[in-house]
CSV table of C-alpha atoms in Angstrom, one decimal:
chain,number,residue,atom,x,y,z
A,270,UNK,CA,-0.9,-25.9,-24.6
A,271,UNK,CA,-4.0,-24.2,-25.4
A,272,UNK,CA,-4.0,-21.2,-27.7
A,273,UNK,CA,-4.8,-19.1,-24.9
A,274,UNK,CA,-1.8,-20.1,-23.0
A,275,UNK,CA,0.3,-19.5,-26.0
A,276,UNK,CA,-1.2,-16.0,-26.5
A,277,UNK,CA,-0.4,-15.2,-22.9
A,278,UNK,CA,3.2,-16.5,-23.2
A,279,UNK,CA,3.7,-14.4,-26.4
A,280,UNK,CA,2.3,-11.3,-24.8
A,281,UNK,CA,4.2,-11.7,-21.5
A,282,UNK,CA,7.5,-12.1,-23.3
A,283,UNK,CA,6.8,-9.1,-25.4
A,284,UNK,CA,6.1,-7.2,-22.1
A,285,UNK,CA,9.0,-8.2,-20.3
A,286,UNK,CA,11.4,-7.7,-23.2
A,287,UNK,CA,10.0,-4.2,-23.8
A,288,UNK,CA,10.3,-3.4,-20.1
A,289,UNK,CA,13.9,-4.5,-20.0
A,290,UNK,CA,14.7,-2.4,-23.0
A,291,UNK,CA,13.2,0.6,-21.5
A,292,UNK,CA,15.5,0.3,-18.5
A,293,UNK,CA,18.6,-1.0,-20.3
A,294,UNK,CA,18.6,1.0,-23.6
A,295,UNK,CA,21.1,3.8,-23.7
A,296,UNK,CA,19.1,5.6,-26.5
A,297,UNK,CA,15.8,6.7,-25.1
A,298,UNK,CA,14.2,6.3,-28.5
A,299,UNK,CA,14.7,2.7,-28.1
A,300,UNK,CA,13.5,2.9,-24.7
A,301,UNK,CA,10.3,4.5,-26.1
A,302,UNK,CA,9.8,1.7,-28.6
A,303,UNK,CA,10.4,-0.7,-25.6
A,304,UNK,CA,7.6,1.1,-23.8
A,305,UNK,CA,5.5,0.8,-26.8
A,306,UNK,CA,6.0,-3.0,-27.0
A,307,UNK,CA,5.1,-3.2,-23.2
A,308,UNK,CA,2.0,-1.3,-23.8
A,309,UNK,CA,0.8,-3.3,-26.9
A,310,UNK,CA,1.5,-6.7,-25.0
A,311,UNK,CA,-0.5,-5.3,-22.0
A,312,UNK,CA,-3.3,-4.4,-24.4
A,313,UNK,CA,-3.2,-8.0,-25.7
A,314,UNK,CA,-3.4,-9.4,-22.2
A,315,UNK,CA,-6.4,-7.0,-21.6
A,316,UNK,CA,-8.1,-8.6,-24.5
A,317,UNK,CA,-7.6,-12.0,-23.2
A,318,UNK,CA,-9.0,-10.8,-19.7
A,319,UNK,CA,-12.3,-9.7,-21.4
A,320,UNK,CA,-11.5,-6.1,-21.1
A,321,UNK,CA,-11.9,-5.0,-24.8
A,322,UNK,CA,-12.7,-1.3,-24.0
A,323,UNK,CA,-9.7,-1.0,-21.8
A,324,UNK,CA,-7.4,-2.6,-24.4
A,325,UNK,CA,-8.7,0.0,-27.0
A,326,UNK,CA,-8.2,2.9,-24.4
A,327,UNK,CA,-4.8,1.5,-23.6
A,328,UNK,CA,-3.7,1.6,-27.3
A,329,UNK,CA,-5.3,4.9,-27.9
A,330,UNK,CA,-3.8,6.7,-24.8
A,331,UNK,CA,-0.8,5.1,-24.4
A,332,UNK,CA,0.4,4.0,-27.7
A,333,UNK,CA,-1.2,6.9,-29.5
A,334,UNK,CA,-0.4,9.8,-27.1
A,335,UNK,CA,2.0,8.9,-24.4
A,336,UNK,CA,4.7,7.2,-26.4
A,337,UNK,CA,4.3,9.8,-29.1
A,338,UNK,CA,4.8,12.6,-26.6
A,339,UNK,CA,7.9,10.9,-25.3
A,340,UNK,CA,9.3,10.6,-28.9
A,341,UNK,CA,8.5,14.3,-29.5
A,342,UNK,CA,10.5,15.2,-26.4
A,343,UNK,CA,13.4,12.9,-27.2
A,344,UNK,CA,13.5,14.4,-30.6
A,345,UNK,CA,13.4,18.0,-29.3
A,346,UNK,CA,16.2,17.6,-26.8
A,347,UNK,CA,18.5,15.9,-29.5
A,348,UNK,CA,21.5,14.0,-28.7
A,349,UNK,CA,21.7,15.1,-25.1
A,350,UNK,CA,18.5,13.2,-24.3
A,351,UNK,CA,20.6,10.0,-24.5
A,352,UNK,CA,22.4,10.9,-21.2
A,353,UNK,CA,23.8,8.1,-19.2
A,354,UNK,CA,25.7,8.7,-16.3
A,355,UNK,CA,28.9,6.6,-15.5
A,356,UNK,CA,27.9,6.5,-11.9
A,357,UNK,CA,24.6,4.6,-12.5
A,358,UNK,CA,26.4,1.6,-13.9
A,359,UNK,CA,28.6,0.9,-10.8
A,360,UNK,CA,26.3,2.2,-8.1
A,361,UNK,CA,26.3,-0.2,-5.2
A,362,UNK,CA,22.9,0.9,-3.9
A,363,UNK,CA,21.1,0.2,-7.1
A,364,UNK,CA,22.5,-3.3,-7.2
A,365,UNK,CA,21.5,-3.9,-3.8
A,366,UNK,CA,18.1,-2.6,-4.3
A,367,UNK,CA,17.6,-4.5,-7.5
A,368,UNK,CA,18.8,-7.7,-5.9
A,369,UNK,CA,16.5,-7.2,-2.9
A,370,UNK,CA,13.5,-6.7,-5.2
A,371,UNK,CA,14.5,-9.8,-7.2
A,372,UNK,CA,14.5,-11.8,-4.0
A,373,UNK,CA,11.2,-10.2,-2.9
A,374,UNK,CA,9.8,-11.2,-6.2
A,375,UNK,CA,11.2,-14.8,-6.1
A,376,UNK,CA,9.5,-15.2,-2.7
A,377,UNK,CA,6.3,-13.9,-4.1
A,378,UNK,CA,6.6,-16.4,-7.0
A,379,UNK,CA,7.0,-19.4,-4.6
A,380,UNK,CA,3.9,-18.3,-2.7
A,381,UNK,CA,1.7,-17.4,-5.7
A,382,UNK,CA,2.7,-20.5,-7.8
A,383,UNK,CA,2.0,-23.2,-5.2
A,384,UNK,CA,-1.8,-22.5,-4.6
A,385,UNK,CA,-3.4,-25.5,-3.0
A,386,UNK,CA,-6.5,-25.2,-5.3
A,387,UNK,CA,-5.9,-22.7,-8.0
A,388,UNK,CA,-9.0,-20.9,-8.8
A,389,UNK,CA,-9.6,-20.8,-12.5
A,390,UNK,CA,-11.4,-18.0,-14.3
A,391,UNK,CA,-15.1,-18.7,-14.5
A,392,UNK,CA,-17.1,-17.8,-17.6
A,393,UNK,CA,-17.3,-14.2,-18.2
A,394,UNK,CA,-20.6,-12.6,-17.9
A,395,UNK,CA,-22.4,-11.5,-21.0
A,396,UNK,CA,-20.8,-8.2,-22.2
A,397,UNK,CA,-18.1,-8.1,-19.5
A,398,UNK,CA,-15.6,-5.4,-20.3
A,399,UNK,CA,-17.7,-4.0,-23.3
A,400,UNK,CA,-18.0,-0.4,-23.9
A,401,UNK,CA,-21.6,-0.3,-22.8
A,402,UNK,CA,-20.9,-2.1,-19.4
A,403,UNK,CA,-17.8,-0.1,-18.5
A,404,UNK,CA,-19.2,3.1,-19.7
A,405,UNK,CA,-22.4,2.6,-17.9
A,406,UNK,CA,-20.4,1.8,-14.6
A,407,UNK,CA,-18.2,4.9,-15.1
A,408,UNK,CA,-21.4,7.1,-15.7
A,409,UNK,CA,-23.2,5.8,-12.7
A,410,UNK,CA,-21.0,4.5,-9.8
A,411,UNK,CA,-18.0,6.4,-10.9
A,412,UNK,CA,-19.6,9.7,-11.9
A,413,UNK,CA,-17.8,11.7,-9.1
A,414,UNK,CA,-14.5,10.3,-9.7
A,415,UNK,CA,-15.0,10.8,-13.5
A,416,UNK,CA,-15.8,14.5,-13.0
A,417,UNK,CA,-12.6,14.7,-10.8
A,418,UNK,CA,-10.6,13.2,-13.5
A,419,UNK,CA,-12.0,15.8,-16.1
A,420,UNK,CA,-11.0,18.5,-13.7
A,421,UNK,CA,-7.7,16.9,-13.2
A,422,UNK,CA,-7.0,16.7,-17.1
A,423,UNK,CA,-8.0,20.3,-17.6
A,424,UNK,CA,-5.6,21.4,-14.7
A,425,UNK,CA,-2.9,19.1,-16.2
A,426,UNK,CA,-3.2,20.6,-19.7
A,427,UNK,CA,-3.2,24.2,-18.4
A,428,UNK,CA,-0.3,23.4,-16.1
A,429,UNK,CA,1.7,21.6,-18.8
A,430,UNK,CA,1.4,24.7,-21.2
A,431,UNK,CA,2.1,27.1,-18.4
A,432,UNK,CA,5.2,25.3,-17.3
A,433,UNK,CA,6.6,24.5,-20.9
A,434,UNK,CA,5.9,28.1,-22.0
A,435,UNK,CA,7.5,30.1,-19.2
A,436,UNK,CA,11.0,31.2,-20.1
A,437,UNK,CA,13.4,30.3,-17.3
A,438,UNK,CA,15.2,33.4,-16.1
A,439,UNK,CA,18.6,33.8,-17.6
A,440,UNK,CA,20.2,34.0,-14.2
A,441,UNK,CA,21.4,30.7,-13.0
A,442,UNK,CA,20.7,30.2,-9.2
A,443,UNK,CA,23.4,32.3,-7.7
A,444,UNK,CA,25.2,30.0,-5.4
A,445,UNK,CA,28.1,31.4,-3.5
A,446,UNK,CA,27.9,35.3,-3.7
A,447,UNK,CA,27.3,35.4,-0.1
A,448,UNK,CA,30.6,34.5,2.0
A,449,UNK,CA,28.5,33.0,4.8
A,450,UNK,CA,27.1,30.6,2.3
A,451,UNK,CA,30.5,29.5,1.2
A,452,UNK,CA,31.2,27.9,4.5
A,453,UNK,CA,28.6,25.4,3.8
A,454,UNK,CA,29.6,24.6,0.3
A,455,UNK,CA,32.0,21.8,1.0
A,456,UNK,CA,31.8,18.8,-1.2
A,457,UNK,CA,29.1,17.0,0.7
A,458,UNK,CA,29.0,14.2,-1.8
A,459,UNK,CA,31.9,12.7,-3.5
A,460,UNK,CA,30.7,13.4,-6.9
A,461,UNK,CA,30.9,17.2,-6.1
A,462,UNK,CA,34.6,17.0,-5.3
A,463,UNK,CA,35.8,18.2,-8.7
A,464,UNK,CA,32.9,20.6,-9.3
A,465,UNK,CA,33.8,24.1,-9.2
A,466,UNK,CA,32.2,25.9,-6.4
A,467,UNK,CA,31.7,29.2,-8.3
A,468,UNK,CA,33.6,31.4,-10.4
A,469,UNK,CA,34.3,34.4,-8.2
A,470,UNK,CA,35.5,32.8,-5.0
A,471,UNK,CA,37.5,30.1,-6.7
A,472,UNK,CA,39.5,33.0,-8.4
A,473,UNK,CA,40.4,34.5,-5.3
A,474,UNK,CA,40.7,31.5,-3.0
A,475,UNK,CA,43.2,31.9,-0.2
A,476,UNK,CA,43.5,28.9,2.1
A,477,UNK,CA,45.1,30.6,4.9
A,478,UNK,CA,43.1,33.7,4.5
A,479,UNK,CA,40.7,33.3,7.5
A,480,UNK,CA,38.2,31.4,5.5
A,481,UNK,CA,37.7,27.7,6.2
A,482,UNK,CA,38.6,25.9,3.1
A,483,UNK,CA,35.7,23.8,2.1
A,484,UNK,CA,37.6,20.5,1.5
A,485,UNK,CA,38.6,20.6,5.3
A,486,UNK,CA,35.1,21.4,6.3
A,487,UNK,CA,33.9,18.3,4.4
A,488,UNK,CA,36.5,16.1,6.2
A,489,UNK,CA,35.4,17.3,9.6
A,490,UNK,CA,31.9,16.3,8.8
A,491,UNK,CA,32.8,12.8,7.5
B,62,UNK,CA,-0.1,-31.0,-19.6
B,63,UNK,CA,-2.4,-28.3,-20.3
B,64,UNK,CA,-1.4,-25.0,-18.8
B,65,UNK,CA,-4.5,-23.5,-16.9
B,66,UNK,CA,-4.1,-19.9,-16.7
B,67,UNK,CA,-5.0,-18.5,-13.2
B,68,UNK,CA,-4.9,-15.0,-11.8
B,69,UNK,CA,-1.6,-15.8,-10.2
B,70,UNK,CA,0.2,-15.8,-13.7
B,71,UNK,CA,-1.0,-12.4,-14.4
B,72,UNK,CA,-0.1,-11.0,-11.0
B,73,UNK,CA,3.5,-12.4,-11.4
B,74,UNK,CA,3.8,-10.8,-14.9
B,75,UNK,CA,2.6,-7.6,-13.4
B,76,UNK,CA,4.9,-8.0,-10.5
B,77,UNK,CA,7.8,-8.5,-12.8
B,78,UNK,CA,7.0,-5.4,-14.9
B,79,UNK,CA,6.6,-3.3,-11.7
B,80,UNK,CA,10.0,-4.5,-10.6
B,81,UNK,CA,11.7,-3.6,-13.8
B,82,UNK,CA,10.1,-0.3,-13.6
B,83,UNK,CA,11.0,0.3,-10.0
B,84,UNK,CA,14.7,-0.8,-10.6
B,85,UNK,CA,14.8,1.5,-13.7
B,86,UNK,CA,13.4,4.4,-11.8
B,87,UNK,CA,15.8,4.1,-9.1
B,88,UNK,CA,19.1,3.1,-11.0
B,89,UNK,CA,18.9,5.4,-14.0
B,90,UNK,CA,19.7,9.1,-13.9
B,91,UNK,CA,18.1,10.1,-17.2
B,92,UNK,CA,14.9,11.9,-16.4
B,93,UNK,CA,13.1,10.6,-19.6
B,94,UNK,CA,14.0,7.2,-18.7
B,95,UNK,CA,12.7,7.5,-15.1
B,96,UNK,CA,9.5,8.9,-16.5
B,97,UNK,CA,9.2,5.9,-18.8
B,98,UNK,CA,9.7,3.6,-15.8
B,99,UNK,CA,6.9,5.2,-14.1
B,100,UNK,CA,4.8,4.5,-17.0
B,101,UNK,CA,5.9,0.9,-16.8
B,102,UNK,CA,4.8,0.7,-13.0
B,103,UNK,CA,1.6,2.2,-13.8
B,104,UNK,CA,0.9,-0.3,-16.5
B,105,UNK,CA,1.7,-3.2,-14.4
B,106,UNK,CA,-0.7,-2.0,-11.8
B,107,UNK,CA,-3.4,-1.8,-14.5
B,108,UNK,CA,-2.7,-5.4,-15.5
B,109,UNK,CA,-3.1,-6.6,-11.9
B,110,UNK,CA,-6.4,-4.6,-11.6
B,111,UNK,CA,-7.9,-6.1,-14.7
B,112,UNK,CA,-6.8,-9.6,-13.8
B,113,UNK,CA,-8.4,-9.5,-10.4
B,114,UNK,CA,-11.4,-7.9,-11.8
B,115,UNK,CA,-11.7,-10.8,-14.3
B,116,UNK,CA,-11.3,-13.4,-11.4
B,117,UNK,CA,-14.2,-11.9,-9.5
B,118,UNK,CA,-16.5,-11.6,-12.6
B,119,UNK,CA,-19.7,-9.7,-12.6
B,120,UNK,CA,-18.7,-6.4,-11.3
B,121,UNK,CA,-16.3,-4.2,-13.4
B,122,UNK,CA,-15.1,-1.8,-10.8
B,123,UNK,CA,-11.5,-3.0,-11.4
B,124,UNK,CA,-11.6,-2.0,-15.0
B,125,UNK,CA,-13.2,1.3,-13.9
B,126,UNK,CA,-10.2,1.9,-11.8
B,127,UNK,CA,-7.7,0.9,-14.5
B,128,UNK,CA,-9.5,3.6,-16.6
B,129,UNK,CA,-9.0,6.2,-14.2
B,130,UNK,CA,-5.4,5.2,-13.7
B,131,UNK,CA,-4.7,5.5,-17.4
B,132,UNK,CA,-6.3,9.1,-17.3
B,133,UNK,CA,-4.1,10.1,-14.3
B,134,UNK,CA,-1.0,8.6,-16.0
B,135,UNK,CA,-1.7,10.7,-19.2
B,136,UNK,CA,-1.9,13.8,-17.1
B,137,UNK,CA,1.2,13.0,-15.3
B,138,UNK,CA,3.1,12.4,-18.5
B,139,UNK,CA,2.0,15.9,-19.9
B,140,UNK,CA,3.2,17.7,-16.8
B,141,UNK,CA,6.3,15.6,-16.3
B,142,UNK,CA,7.5,16.1,-19.7
B,143,UNK,CA,6.8,19.9,-19.6
B,144,UNK,CA,9.0,19.7,-16.4
B,145,UNK,CA,11.8,18.0,-18.3
B,146,UNK,CA,11.7,20.4,-21.0
B,147,UNK,CA,11.8,23.3,-18.6
B,148,UNK,CA,14.7,21.6,-16.7
B,149,UNK,CA,16.6,21.0,-19.9
B,150,UNK,CA,16.3,24.7,-20.7
B,151,UNK,CA,17.7,25.6,-17.2
B,152,UNK,CA,20.5,23.1,-17.1
B,153,UNK,CA,21.1,21.9,-20.7
B,154,UNK,CA,21.1,18.3,-19.4
B,155,UNK,CA,18.5,15.6,-18.6
B,156,UNK,CA,20.7,14.1,-15.6
B,157,UNK,CA,18.4,14.0,-12.6
B,158,UNK,CA,21.4,14.5,-10.4
B,159,UNK,CA,21.7,18.0,-11.7
B,160,UNK,CA,18.2,19.0,-10.3
B,161,UNK,CA,19.6,20.2,-7.0
B,162,UNK,CA,18.5,23.7,-7.0
B,163,UNK,CA,16.6,23.2,-3.7
B,164,UNK,CA,19.7,21.8,-1.9
B,165,UNK,CA,21.1,23.7,1.0
């Protein structure tokens, strides 16, 4: 195997292990580190693909900003950031979805890895992927998009500040003050079965008192 | 046997990372992990873009697109994490199942 193939193999293993640890880790800090590994691996692959400028941008923006932002938020939220629900481990839908996607990828692999005449990468042009070349392209052909992206970034920064600084009102969304609304508060989902509907109506619950009990309503619909 | 790298290898790796990200986004209930899965998917798309761009050498439009994708992803993370913070202040949890204020 050539040096390039070994480099590709190492980078792809780093990427896949990092991606798996993002999805599987219970502690989101480990997930963030896995994301970092994936990003570094992809930056290495960018280098191999003659995209030096993008590799640098990838490391600066993703590893330098995005992952740090994630770690900040995880630290800010404290232990409750490591939430894992018991339902997600035994959800049948997610298994079916994952299996279906795996099958799809397997089919894709069969199609992709059996090309009749695989087209090797030709020699890269002089300065392919350099800052001068990509920057020149961005400021000529991509200038309208570039301007739009600057506007998007400004809006995103202002929006993030506005969203994060606004204090949420102390009131929780009032759910069942209205007795008419209570009719529609049956446990539509099984996970809501034990959840208290609200404080006030639960205290004065009278099953025979003219109000349809929410459990029977749920059964009728099912 | 010398393994010659072709664009298919990169696309396969990209597809695998995208798949892991998609499964993570759908199966996990932690909003932070879901956001990280979105980042995984965006990264894998960037990898495919750059690989195809390398195959059709000469023009560098694929790299330009990947650059813009990175910029949009950064904006998305900033707003998304702000929303996560606000959601946590409201509900004191990061369970995405709790974000049901618009139900009914």
